[in-house]
Short mmCIF file of C-alpha atoms in Angstrom, two decimals:
data_model
loop_
_atom_site.label_atom_id
_atom_site.label_comp_id
_atom_site.label_asym_id
_atom_site.label_seq_id
_atom_site.Cartn_x
_atom_site.Cartn_y
_atom_site.Cartn_z
CA MET A 1 -22.42 5.21 34.88
CA ALA A 2 -22.22 7.97 32.11
CA ILE A 3 -18.71 8.61 31.03
CA SER A 4 -17.23 12.00 31.91
CA TRP A 5 -14.54 13.43 29.66
CA GLU A 6 -12.65 15.80 31.95
CA ASN A 7 -9.23 17.21 31.89
CA ALA A 8 -6.78 15.33 33.92
CA ASP A 9 -5.99 18.18 36.43
CA SER A 10 -9.60 18.36 37.51
CA LEU A 11 -9.21 14.83 39.24
CA GLU A 12 -7.91 14.41 42.73
CA SER A 13 -6.12 11.28 41.81
CA TRP A 14 -4.26 13.19 39.29
CA LYS A 15 -3.20 15.82 41.76
CA LYS A 16 -2.19 13.15 44.19
CA LEU A 17 -0.09 11.45 41.49
CA MET A 18 1.59 14.68 40.68
CA SER A 19 2.86 15.15 44.22
CA LEU A 20 4.53 11.60 44.41
CA LYS A 21 7.86 12.69 42.49
CA GLY A 22 11.06 11.28 43.62
CA LEU A 23 9.96 8.50 45.92
CA VAL A 24 12.03 5.82 44.26
CA SER A 25 15.83 5.47 44.00
CA LEU A 26 16.58 2.76 41.43
CA LYS A 27 20.16 2.64 42.74
CA LYS A 28 18.75 1.46 46.24
CA GLU A 29 15.68 -0.34 45.21
CA LEU A 30 16.40 -2.23 41.96
CA THR A 31 17.02 -5.82 43.26
CA ALA A 32 16.78 -9.20 41.72
CA GLN A 33 13.52 -9.79 43.54
CA ARG A 34 12.10 -6.50 42.13
CA VAL A 35 12.99 -7.64 38.73
CA ALA A 36 10.94 -10.82 39.19
CA ASP A 37 8.12 -8.97 40.92
CA TYR A 38 7.60 -5.98 38.76
CA GLN A 39 6.38 -7.51 35.47
CA VAL A 40 3.09 -8.23 33.81
CA ALA A 41 2.26 -11.00 31.17
CA ASP A 42 1.33 -9.64 27.87
CA ALA A 43 -0.19 -11.55 25.09
CA CYS A 44 1.40 -14.10 22.78
CA GLY A 45 4.54 -14.82 25.03
CA LEU A 46 5.40 -11.14 25.62
CA THR A 47 6.13 -9.83 29.11
CA TYR A 48 6.19 -6.20 30.15
CA ASN A 49 8.76 -5.60 32.91
CA TYR A 50 8.79 -2.24 34.74
CA ALA A 51 11.32 -3.01 37.55
CA ALA A 52 13.63 -0.28 36.48
CA LYS A 53 10.75 2.34 36.45
CA GLN A 54 10.72 4.80 39.33
CA VAL A 55 7.37 3.59 40.81
CA ASN A 56 6.52 1.68 44.01
CA SER A 57 3.29 0.12 45.60
CA GLN A 58 2.11 3.62 46.69
CA ILE A 59 2.57 5.06 43.36
CA LEU A 60 0.86 2.09 41.58
CA GLY A 61 -2.04 2.43 43.97
CA VAL A 62 -2.71 6.10 42.95
CA MET A 63 -2.33 5.16 39.22
CA GLN A 64 -5.01 2.72 39.76
CA GLN A 65 -7.14 5.36 41.32
CA LEU A 66 -6.52 7.54 38.35
CA ALA A 67 -7.39 4.93 35.91
CA ASP A 68 -10.59 4.31 37.78
CA ASP A 69 -11.32 7.96 38.19
CA ALA A 70 -10.66 8.76 34.56
CA GLN A 71 -12.94 5.80 33.53
CA LEU A 72 -10.12 4.64 31.16
CA THR A 73 -11.46 1.11 30.43
CA GLU A 74 -14.97 2.48 30.08
CA LYS A 75 -13.72 4.96 27.49
CA PHE A 76 -11.95 2.04 25.61
CA ALA A 77 -15.31 0.11 25.72
CA ALA A 78 -16.96 3.17 24.20
CA LEU A 79 -14.43 3.37 21.57
CA TYR A 80 -14.69 -0.42 20.41
CA ASN A 81 -18.53 -0.29 20.85
CA GLY A 82 -18.53 2.29 18.07
CA GLU A 83 -19.21 5.65 19.89
CA ILE A 84 -18.01 8.87 18.28
CA VAL A 85 -14.59 9.32 20.10
CA ASN A 86 -12.95 11.22 17.23
CA THR A 87 -14.56 14.50 18.08
CA GLY A 88 -12.37 16.56 15.65
CA GLU A 89 -13.52 14.72 12.61
CA ASN A 90 -16.87 13.36 14.18
CA ARG A 91 -16.01 9.81 13.51
CA ARG A 92 -15.82 6.40 15.13
CA VAL A 93 -12.45 4.79 15.84
CA LEU A 94 -12.56 1.06 14.86
CA HIS A 95 -9.06 -0.25 14.29
CA HIS A 96 -9.52 -2.79 17.13
CA LEU A 97 -12.55 -4.33 15.07
CA LEU A 98 -9.93 -5.03 12.22
CA ARG A 99 -8.63 -7.87 14.36
CA GLY A 100 -11.60 -9.21 16.46
CA GLN A 101 -14.68 -8.47 18.19
CA LEU A 102 -14.43 -6.85 21.65
CA GLY A 103 -17.99 -5.79 22.21
CA ASN A 104 -21.19 -5.09 20.64
CA ASP A 105 -21.77 -5.14 16.85
CA VAL A 106 -20.93 -1.78 15.34
CA ILE A 107 -23.50 -0.94 12.64
CA TYR A 108 -23.34 2.28 10.37
CA ASP A 109 -25.09 3.03 7.12
CA GLY A 110 -26.56 -0.54 7.36
CA LYS A 111 -23.26 -2.02 7.34
CA ASN A 112 -21.77 -4.27 10.11
CA ALA A 113 -18.24 -2.99 10.50
CA ARG A 114 -16.68 -6.20 11.65
CA GLU A 115 -18.24 -8.21 8.76
CA PHE A 116 -16.89 -5.50 6.36
CA TYR A 117 -13.46 -5.65 7.63
CA VAL A 118 -13.60 -9.62 7.56
CA ALA A 119 -14.74 -9.42 4.00
CA GLN A 120 -11.92 -7.29 2.93
CA GLN A 121 -9.41 -9.65 4.63
CA LYS A 122 -10.99 -12.46 2.81
CA ALA A 123 -10.80 -10.76 -0.52
CA ILE A 124 -7.14 -9.83 -0.04
CA ALA A 125 -6.39 -13.41 0.97
CA GLU A 126 -8.11 -14.87 -2.10
CA PHE A 127 -6.34 -12.29 -4.36
CA ALA A 128 -3.01 -13.18 -2.76
CA ASP A 129 -3.47 -16.74 -3.24
CA LYS A 130 -4.23 -16.05 -7.12
CA VAL A 131 -1.05 -13.98 -7.37
CA HIS A 132 1.08 -16.81 -5.65
CA SER A 133 -0.40 -19.47 -7.71
CA GLY A 134 -0.04 -17.52 -11.14
CA ALA A 135 -3.75 -17.19 -11.63
CA VAL A 136 -3.14 -13.42 -11.54
CA ALA A 137 -0.01 -12.89 -13.48
CA ASN A 138 1.84 -10.19 -15.88
CA ALA A 139 0.92 -9.94 -19.44
CA ALA A 140 3.44 -12.67 -20.33
CA GLY A 141 1.68 -15.09 -17.88
CA GLU A 142 4.57 -15.01 -15.60
CA LYS A 143 4.41 -14.70 -11.78
CA PHE A 144 4.80 -11.48 -9.88
CA THR A 145 7.85 -11.90 -7.67
CA THR A 146 8.02 -8.38 -6.09
CA VAL A 147 5.25 -6.17 -4.47
CA CYS A 148 5.80 -2.43 -4.01
CA GLN A 149 3.61 -0.27 -1.79
CA ILE A 150 3.23 3.38 -2.71
CA GLY A 151 2.01 5.43 0.28
CA ILE A 152 2.90 7.97 2.74
CA GLY A 153 2.68 8.46 6.51
CA GLY A 154 0.51 5.62 8.05
CA SER A 155 0.32 3.99 4.64
CA ASP A 156 4.04 3.51 4.64
CA LEU A 157 5.59 3.64 8.20
CA GLY A 158 3.47 0.83 9.78
CA PRO A 159 3.33 -1.63 6.85
CA ARG A 160 7.07 -1.15 6.23
CA ALA A 161 8.04 -1.67 9.71
CA MET A 162 5.81 -4.88 10.00
CA TYR A 163 7.30 -6.07 6.85
CA LEU A 164 10.80 -5.77 7.86
CA ALA A 165 10.00 -7.14 11.28
CA LEU A 166 8.89 -10.44 9.59
CA GLU A 167 10.95 -10.67 6.48
CA GLY A 168 13.79 -12.67 8.26
CA TRP A 169 11.29 -14.98 10.13
CA ALA A 170 9.48 -15.69 6.83
CA LYS A 171 12.71 -16.61 4.97
CA LYS A 172 13.65 -18.96 7.80
CA ASN A 173 10.11 -20.58 7.78
CA ASN A 174 9.80 -20.69 3.95
CA THR A 175 6.82 -18.32 3.83
CA LEU A 176 8.36 -15.52 2.11
CA LYS A 177 6.25 -15.41 -1.17
CA MET A 178 7.31 -11.99 -2.66
CA THR A 179 9.79 -9.46 -1.83
CA ALA A 180 8.19 -6.12 -0.80
CA LYS A 181 9.56 -2.60 -1.36
CA PHE A 182 8.10 0.86 -0.53
CA ILE A 183 7.98 4.23 -2.22
CA SER A 184 6.83 6.94 0.21
CA ASN A 185 8.70 10.32 -0.21
CA VAL A 186 7.70 12.64 -2.87
CA ASP A 187 11.37 13.26 -3.44
CA PRO A 188 11.94 11.81 -7.03
CA ASP A 189 15.04 10.12 -5.76
CA ASP A 190 13.07 7.81 -3.57
CA GLY A 191 10.76 6.66 -6.49
CA ALA A 192 13.49 6.43 -8.91
CA ALA A 193 15.74 4.37 -6.83
CA VAL A 194 13.10 1.87 -5.86
CA ALA A 195 11.84 1.67 -9.37
CA ALA A 196 15.20 1.13 -10.67
CA SER A 197 15.72 -1.60 -8.15
CA CYS A 198 12.56 -3.57 -9.39
CA ASP A 199 12.20 -5.96 -12.02
CA LEU A 200 9.09 -4.08 -13.33
CA ALA A 201 7.68 -6.72 -15.44
CA HIS A 202 7.41 -8.90 -12.44
CA THR A 203 6.44 -6.30 -9.83
CA LEU A 204 2.95 -5.63 -8.47
CA PHE A 205 2.39 -2.12 -7.13
CA ILE A 206 -0.01 -1.24 -4.27
CA LEU A 207 -1.24 2.29 -4.43
CA VAL A 208 -2.57 3.17 -0.89
CA SER A 209 -4.69 6.30 -0.35
CA LYS A 210 -7.91 6.40 1.70
CA SER A 211 -9.11 9.62 0.07
CA GLY A 212 -7.59 8.99 -3.38
CA THR A 213 -6.27 12.57 -3.38
CA THR A 214 -3.11 12.32 -1.31
CA GLN A 215 -0.81 14.61 -3.10
CA GLU A 216 2.57 12.77 -2.57
CA THR A 217 1.02 9.34 -3.36
CA LEU A 218 -0.60 10.21 -6.48
CA ALA A 219 2.60 12.08 -7.60
CA ASN A 220 4.54 8.90 -6.98
CA GLU A 221 1.92 6.75 -8.79
CA LEU A 222 2.36 8.89 -11.97
CA PHE A 223 6.17 8.50 -11.36
CA VAL A 224 5.83 4.71 -11.30
CA LYS A 225 3.45 4.47 -14.25
CA ASP A 226 5.96 6.50 -16.28
CA PHE A 227 8.58 4.06 -15.59
CA LEU A 228 6.10 1.11 -16.42
CA LYS A 229 5.25 2.84 -19.81
CA LYS A 230 8.84 3.36 -20.76
CA ALA A 231 9.32 -0.47 -20.11
CA ASN A 232 6.49 -1.08 -22.40
CA LEU A 233 4.26 -2.51 -19.58
CA ASP A 234 0.60 -1.65 -19.06
CA PRO A 235 0.16 0.03 -15.70
CA SER A 236 -3.28 -1.16 -15.13
CA LYS A 237 -1.92 -4.74 -15.13
CA HIS A 238 0.67 -3.89 -12.60
CA MET A 239 -1.35 -2.15 -9.95
CA ILE A 240 -4.02 -2.46 -7.18
CA ALA A 241 -5.50 0.16 -4.91
CA VAL A 242 -6.27 0.27 -1.27
CA THR A 243 -8.87 3.14 -0.75
CA SER A 244 -12.15 3.96 0.53
CA GLU A 245 -15.36 2.96 -1.30
CA THR A 246 -16.09 6.68 -2.20
CA SER A 247 -12.63 7.65 -3.47
CA PRO A 248 -11.70 8.19 -7.18
CA LEU A 249 -9.55 5.01 -6.95
CA ALA A 250 -12.59 2.68 -6.21
CA ASN A 251 -13.58 0.30 -8.86
CA ASN A 252 -11.39 2.02 -11.21
CA PRO A 253 -10.31 0.04 -14.45
CA ALA A 254 -6.91 1.53 -14.02
CA TYR A 255 -6.20 -1.01 -11.20
CA LEU A 256 -6.17 -4.83 -11.20
CA ALA A 257 -8.20 -5.03 -7.93
CA SER A 258 -9.27 -2.67 -5.23
CA PHE A 259 -9.66 -3.18 -1.48
CA TYR A 260 -11.21 -0.96 0.99
CA ILE A 261 -11.01 0.77 4.47
CA ASP A 262 -13.42 3.11 5.75
CA ASP A 263 -13.19 6.57 7.54
CA PHE A 264 -13.00 5.02 10.90
CA ILE A 265 -9.52 3.60 10.35
CA GLY A 266 -6.68 6.11 11.17
CA GLY A 267 -3.55 5.95 8.96
CA ARG A 268 -1.28 5.47 11.84
CA PHE A 269 -3.49 2.59 13.02
CA SER A 270 -3.90 1.01 9.77
CA SER A 271 -1.48 -1.78 9.69
CA THR A 272 -3.98 -4.36 10.63
CA SER A 273 -6.32 -3.14 7.78
CA ALA A 274 -6.11 -3.63 4.03
CA VAL A 275 -3.39 -1.09 4.17
CA GLY A 276 -1.03 -3.45 5.83
CA GLY A 277 -2.99 -6.54 4.87
CA ALA A 278 -2.40 -6.32 1.21
CA VAL A 279 1.45 -5.99 1.26
CA LEU A 280 1.82 -8.37 4.07
CA SER A 281 -0.45 -11.14 2.64
CA LEU A 282 1.20 -10.82 -0.76
CA ALA A 283 4.67 -10.86 0.95
CA PHE A 284 4.20 -13.67 3.34
CA GLY A 285 0.78 -15.33 2.68
CA PRO A 286 -2.63 -14.77 4.15
CA LYS A 287 -1.97 -17.21 7.00
CA VAL A 288 0.86 -15.20 8.47
CA PHE A 289 -1.15 -11.98 8.21
CA ALA A 290 -4.02 -13.86 10.08
CA GLU A 291 -1.59 -14.89 12.84
CA PHE A 292 -0.51 -11.24 13.14
CA LEU A 293 -4.11 -10.15 13.51
CA ASP A 294 -4.74 -12.90 16.17
CA GLY A 295 -1.79 -11.60 18.14
CA ALA A 296 -3.02 -8.02 18.13
CA HIS A 297 -6.43 -9.02 19.28
CA ALA A 298 -5.06 -11.14 22.00
CA GLU A 299 -3.46 -8.01 23.38
CA ASP A 300 -6.61 -6.01 22.97
CA VAL A 301 -8.48 -8.46 25.12
CA LEU A 302 -5.93 -7.71 27.94
CA ALA A 303 -6.34 -3.95 27.33
CA CYS A 304 -9.85 -4.21 28.62
CA ASN A 305 -8.93 -5.34 32.10
CA LYS A 306 -9.61 -2.69 34.68
CA ASP A 307 -6.69 -3.95 37.01
CA ILE A 308 -3.66 -2.13 35.96
CA THR A 309 -1.17 -4.85 37.08
CA LYS A 310 -3.07 -7.20 34.60
CA ASN A 311 -3.33 -4.82 31.73
CA PRO A 312 0.25 -4.09 30.42
CA ALA A 313 -0.75 -1.43 27.97
CA LEU A 314 -2.75 0.54 30.49
CA LEU A 315 0.20 0.29 33.09
CA ASP A 316 2.73 1.36 30.38
CA ALA A 317 0.50 4.35 29.68
CA LEU A 318 0.08 5.48 33.26
CA ILE A 319 3.86 5.10 33.96
CA GLY A 320 4.52 7.26 30.82
CA VAL A 321 2.01 9.90 32.15
CA TYR A 322 3.75 9.84 35.50
CA GLU A 323 7.11 10.38 33.77
CA ARG A 324 5.89 13.14 31.53
CA ASN A 325 3.85 15.10 33.90
CA ALA A 326 5.00 14.33 37.42
CA GLN A 327 8.73 13.81 36.77
CA GLU A 328 8.72 16.30 33.73
CA TYR A 329 10.74 13.96 31.44
CA PRO A 330 10.38 15.48 27.88
CA SER A 331 10.88 12.45 25.65
CA THR A 332 10.87 8.73 25.38
CA ALA A 333 13.33 6.39 23.56
CA ILE A 334 12.10 3.28 21.76
CA LEU A 335 15.14 0.71 21.78
CA PRO A 336 14.42 -2.64 20.24
CA TYR A 337 17.41 -4.98 20.47
CA SER A 338 16.26 -6.62 17.29
CA GLN A 339 17.49 -5.45 13.66
CA ALA A 340 14.18 -6.74 12.41
CA LEU A 341 12.52 -3.93 14.35
CA SER A 342 14.72 -1.26 12.83
CA ARG A 343 11.68 0.79 11.52
CA LEU A 344 9.53 0.26 14.68
CA PRO A 345 10.81 3.45 16.41
CA ALA A 346 9.85 5.49 13.26
CA HIS A 347 6.37 4.00 13.08
CA LEU A 348 5.81 4.58 16.77
CA GLN A 349 7.11 8.26 16.48
CA GLN A 350 4.14 8.95 13.95
CA ALA A 351 1.61 6.90 16.07
CA ASP A 352 2.45 8.70 19.37
CA MET A 353 3.33 12.14 18.23
CA GLU A 354 0.64 12.53 15.60
CA SER A 355 -2.01 11.15 18.20
CA ASN A 356 -1.07 12.98 21.47
CA GLY A 357 0.95 15.97 20.12
CA LYS A 358 -1.93 18.33 21.11
CA SER A 359 -2.33 21.40 23.32
CA VAL A 360 -6.12 21.48 23.30
CA ASN A 361 -8.50 18.96 24.82
CA ARG A 362 -11.00 16.90 22.77
CA PHE A 363 -13.43 19.96 23.07
CA GLY A 364 -10.79 22.45 21.78
CA ALA A 365 -10.15 24.01 25.06
CA PRO A 366 -6.37 24.46 26.18
CA VAL A 367 -4.98 21.97 28.54
CA ASN A 368 -2.91 23.27 31.40
CA TYR A 369 -0.39 20.33 31.53
CA VAL A 370 2.20 19.00 28.99
CA THR A 371 1.04 15.97 26.88
CA GLY A 372 2.75 13.77 24.36
CA PRO A 373 6.58 13.19 24.57
CA VAL A 374 9.04 13.36 21.78
CA ILE A 375 9.68 9.85 20.61
CA PHE A 376 12.85 8.61 18.94
CA GLY A 377 14.94 5.51 18.70
CA GLU A 378 17.14 3.04 16.91
CA PRO A 379 17.86 -0.52 17.22
CA GLY A 380 20.54 -1.84 19.71
CA THR A 381 23.44 -2.08 19.64
CA ASN A 382 23.67 0.59 16.98
CA GLY A 383 22.20 3.19 19.15
CA GLN A 384 24.77 2.41 22.04
CA HIS A 385 27.43 3.89 19.53
CA SER A 386 25.30 6.91 18.66
CA PHE A 387 22.96 8.80 21.18
CA TYR A 388 23.43 6.61 24.33
CA GLN A 389 26.15 9.09 25.40
CA LEU A 390 23.44 11.63 25.90
CA LEU A 391 21.08 9.09 27.55
CA HIS A 392 23.69 8.09 30.02
CA GLN A 393 25.32 11.40 30.96
CA GLY A 394 23.30 14.17 29.40
CA THR A 395 21.34 16.89 31.39
CA ASP A 396 17.97 15.50 30.45
CA ILE A 397 16.59 12.27 31.79
CA VAL A 398 14.95 10.20 28.94
CA PRO A 399 12.82 7.21 29.83
CA LEU A 400 13.52 4.19 27.83
CA GLN A 401 11.52 1.31 26.41
CA PHE A 402 13.75 -1.60 25.71
CA ILE A 403 12.42 -4.46 23.42
CA GLY A 404 14.20 -7.81 23.39
CA PHE A 405 14.02 -11.43 22.30
CA ASN A 406 15.77 -14.66 23.66
CA ASP A 407 16.15 -16.19 20.16
CA SER A 408 17.02 -14.69 16.74
CA GLN A 409 14.74 -15.06 13.80
CA TYR A 410 17.25 -16.76 11.35
CA GLY A 411 18.68 -19.05 14.08
CA GLU A 412 21.97 -18.76 12.37
CA ASP A 413 25.02 -17.74 14.63
CA VAL A 414 28.58 -18.18 15.49
CA ILE A 415 30.51 -18.44 18.66
CA VAL A 416 33.15 -15.80 19.24
CA ASP A 417 34.90 -15.41 22.54
CA GLY A 418 32.80 -18.03 24.16
CA SER A 419 29.32 -16.72 23.18
CA THR A 420 27.00 -16.21 20.24
CA SER A 421 26.06 -12.90 18.72
CA GLN A 422 22.59 -13.41 20.01
CA LYS A 423 23.86 -13.76 23.55
CA LYS A 424 26.19 -10.79 23.13
CA LEU A 425 23.04 -8.86 21.91
CA CYS A 426 20.91 -9.83 24.94
CA ALA A 427 24.03 -9.27 27.34
CA ASN A 428 24.30 -5.64 25.93
CA LEU A 429 20.49 -5.09 26.70
CA SER A 430 20.74 -6.55 30.28
CA ALA A 431 23.80 -4.48 30.88
CA GLN A 432 22.30 -1.12 29.54
CA ILE A 433 19.12 -1.47 31.82
CA VAL A 434 21.40 -1.75 34.98
CA ALA A 435 23.80 0.81 33.72
CA PHE A 436 21.09 3.28 33.19
CA ALA A 437 19.40 2.61 36.48
CA CYS A 438 22.36 2.18 38.85
CA GLY A 439 25.13 4.34 37.26
CA LYS A 440 28.73 4.43 38.47
CA ASP A 441 30.77 6.53 40.89
CA ASP A 442 34.11 7.52 39.84
CA GLU A 443 36.55 10.07 41.11
CA ASN A 444 37.03 11.30 37.51
CA PRO A 445 33.75 13.35 36.81
CA ASN A 446 33.93 12.48 33.20
CA LYS A 447 33.44 8.94 34.07
CA GLN A 448 30.63 9.45 36.63
CA PHE A 449 27.41 7.96 35.77
CA ALA A 450 24.44 9.39 37.85
CA GLY A 451 22.16 6.57 37.14
CA GLU A 452 18.38 7.04 37.93
CA ARG A 453 17.59 6.74 34.27
CA PRO A 454 14.35 4.73 34.21
CA SER A 455 13.63 2.03 31.56
CA SER A 456 11.00 -0.81 31.01
CA LEU A 457 11.49 -4.02 28.91
CA LEU A 458 9.11 -5.75 26.59
CA TYR A 459 10.47 -9.14 25.91
CA ALA A 460 9.56 -12.69 24.41
CA LYS A 461 11.17 -15.75 23.16
CA GLN A 462 11.11 -14.79 19.48
CA LEU A 463 9.72 -12.25 17.30
CA THR A 464 6.89 -13.93 15.22
CA PRO A 465 3.76 -12.99 13.50
CA ALA A 466 1.70 -13.36 16.67
CA SER A 467 4.08 -11.68 19.03
CA LEU A 468 4.62 -8.85 16.47
CA GLY A 469 0.81 -8.26 16.41
CA ALA A 470 0.77 -8.07 20.29
CA LEU A 471 3.72 -5.75 20.36
CA LEU A 472 2.10 -3.41 17.84
CA ALA A 473 -1.31 -3.52 19.75
CA HIS A 474 0.56 -2.82 23.09
CA PHE A 475 1.80 0.52 21.84
CA GLU A 476 -1.37 1.52 20.00
CA ASN A 477 -3.43 0.91 23.21
CA LYS A 478 -0.89 2.78 25.35
CA ILE A 479 -1.03 5.66 23.15
CA MET A 480 -4.97 5.54 23.31
CA TYR A 481 -4.87 5.55 27.16
CA GLN A 482 -2.50 8.24 27.39
CA GLY A 483 -4.85 10.45 25.16
CA PHE A 484 -7.77 9.38 27.38
CA ILE A 485 -5.83 10.56 30.53
CA TRP A 486 -4.90 13.82 28.88
CA ASN A 487 -8.41 14.18 27.55
CA LEU A 488 -7.03 14.56 23.93
CA ASN A 489 -8.58 13.55 20.66
CA SER A 490 -5.88 11.13 19.84
CA PHE A 491 -7.44 10.36 16.44
CA ASP A 492 -7.25 13.38 14.21
CA GLN A 493 -4.07 15.24 12.97
CA GLU A 494 -4.81 18.84 12.08
CA GLY A 495 -1.11 19.57 12.73
CA VAL A 496 -0.28 18.16 9.39
CA GLN A 497 -2.96 20.17 7.35
CA LEU A 498 -1.43 23.71 7.45
CA GLY A 499 1.83 22.81 5.71
CA LYS A 500 -0.25 20.89 2.92
CA LYS A 501 -2.44 23.91 2.31
CA LEU A 502 0.55 26.29 1.97
CA THR A 503 2.20 23.97 -0.43
CA LYS A 504 -0.84 24.14 -2.69
CA LYS A 505 -0.58 27.86 -2.70
CA VAL A 506 3.15 27.73 -3.63
CA LEU A 507 2.40 25.22 -6.43
CA ALA A 508 -0.56 27.46 -7.50
CA GLY A 509 1.64 30.55 -7.45
CA GLU A 510 -0.81 32.05 -4.98
CA MET A 511 1.97 33.31 -2.57
CA ASP A 512 3.45 36.60 -1.26
CA GLY A 513 5.72 37.90 1.49
CA VAL A 514 7.70 35.33 3.50
CA LEU A 515 6.30 32.30 1.80
CA LYS A 516 7.17 33.69 -1.58
CA ALA A 517 10.74 34.42 -0.36
CA TYR A 518 11.38 30.86 0.76
CA ALA A 519 9.79 29.39 -2.36
CA GLY A 520 11.96 31.76 -4.39
CA ILE A 521 15.10 29.97 -3.10
CA PHE A 522 14.08 27.02 -5.07
CA GLY A 523 12.88 29.00 -8.16
CA LEU A 524 9.18 28.53 -7.38
#
């Protein structure tokens, strides 16, 4: 059957789903049995629990019809088999091939894409091993002890979030090979602060720019090179590049080595490519990065299942669409009860909002329904003492995605008032789910909690390289499926281009009117 790319509101199952608003009262229906029943096994020990979502068997049945009518898994198959699904840039979308083969070989320009990605992973692994052994060292023959990534957007947010997620685990398991740092903002205070915190003589920098022309990244490269030169160090002996084979950074003697991605890997989906692979392999060792890839691939395999009750990413996507379009909830909060995942909300903010923050479909025609939600979040329990007030008693209902783990990464804890800190963390998480769903009646209106705030829970025993890979792939696939449902091109980002073009005009002095007035405030 040929794939039909249609707007969601042309499908009868969509119209039916939109009519099923307000059927479930969490106060009445959230029971212990429902908590046990409403969950799906995800990859690598993860479980997706949706008991506190406002869905029932009737709504789930219509969601299955929508998934079938919209040919969602067929569209996923078209994507991983190498069809052109990025219509805005006329490109394939191949980040799933970075971590494993799901379908047919993808051949372009006489190149097998999977073999190319595996070759880059192997090259990075070999280079990382040489750095760790001292075969690649500084001019004095001393080992590099720190790795610092220079990149912005997807070249920073994902790799940084993944590094922080595994740093504690690696320390506990004696696999932390090098400390990682990151420079992203063109604000000179960012570069200066990070460079000043590094032992430059023992720091290896990774410059990440697929095009080799990213303005902020190249500015920060020159910033770092200036620091190195002032320390009497040769920048070419302290820097590697991650770029495309056609960029000016490729095979450039200004770098110790170059590793490659292609145009079919979007920045926000590049953590499993050389963009994340170089820094994570150097920081933790190639074996840890390979386990991370295996976890992502295991979730990708589940994402192929047509049955939404056996495909957690697809089910999560459909519930999110129901909340955004039928229930008209404007935003979603990502709430990891794990300090290791402190930057995951920021990464998912980019991944989701850059992908599905669109008002035209994949063919450029307007859509007549709302699309991607606003994504925000912070780790618990910090968030409880910040924005949870609005989540509990504000006028907008905000769907919540909790993430939690039975065990901490370090395994070090103390007992206070009869319980460990990890138990207190998990107790807070459990309590928040029930408080949001069930609320509390009180004669004092200021202490009244309406409840009916829906949430899901992704949980596992511990955050490890494999479970982190599965967690990342879950959200990547959720975003992909929501874009398919809304008939969007989730794989370009024209919304970031206009500001860049105007910035170039300001810096070139080619401006007038309002632009000149604002630039004049800063003496430009």
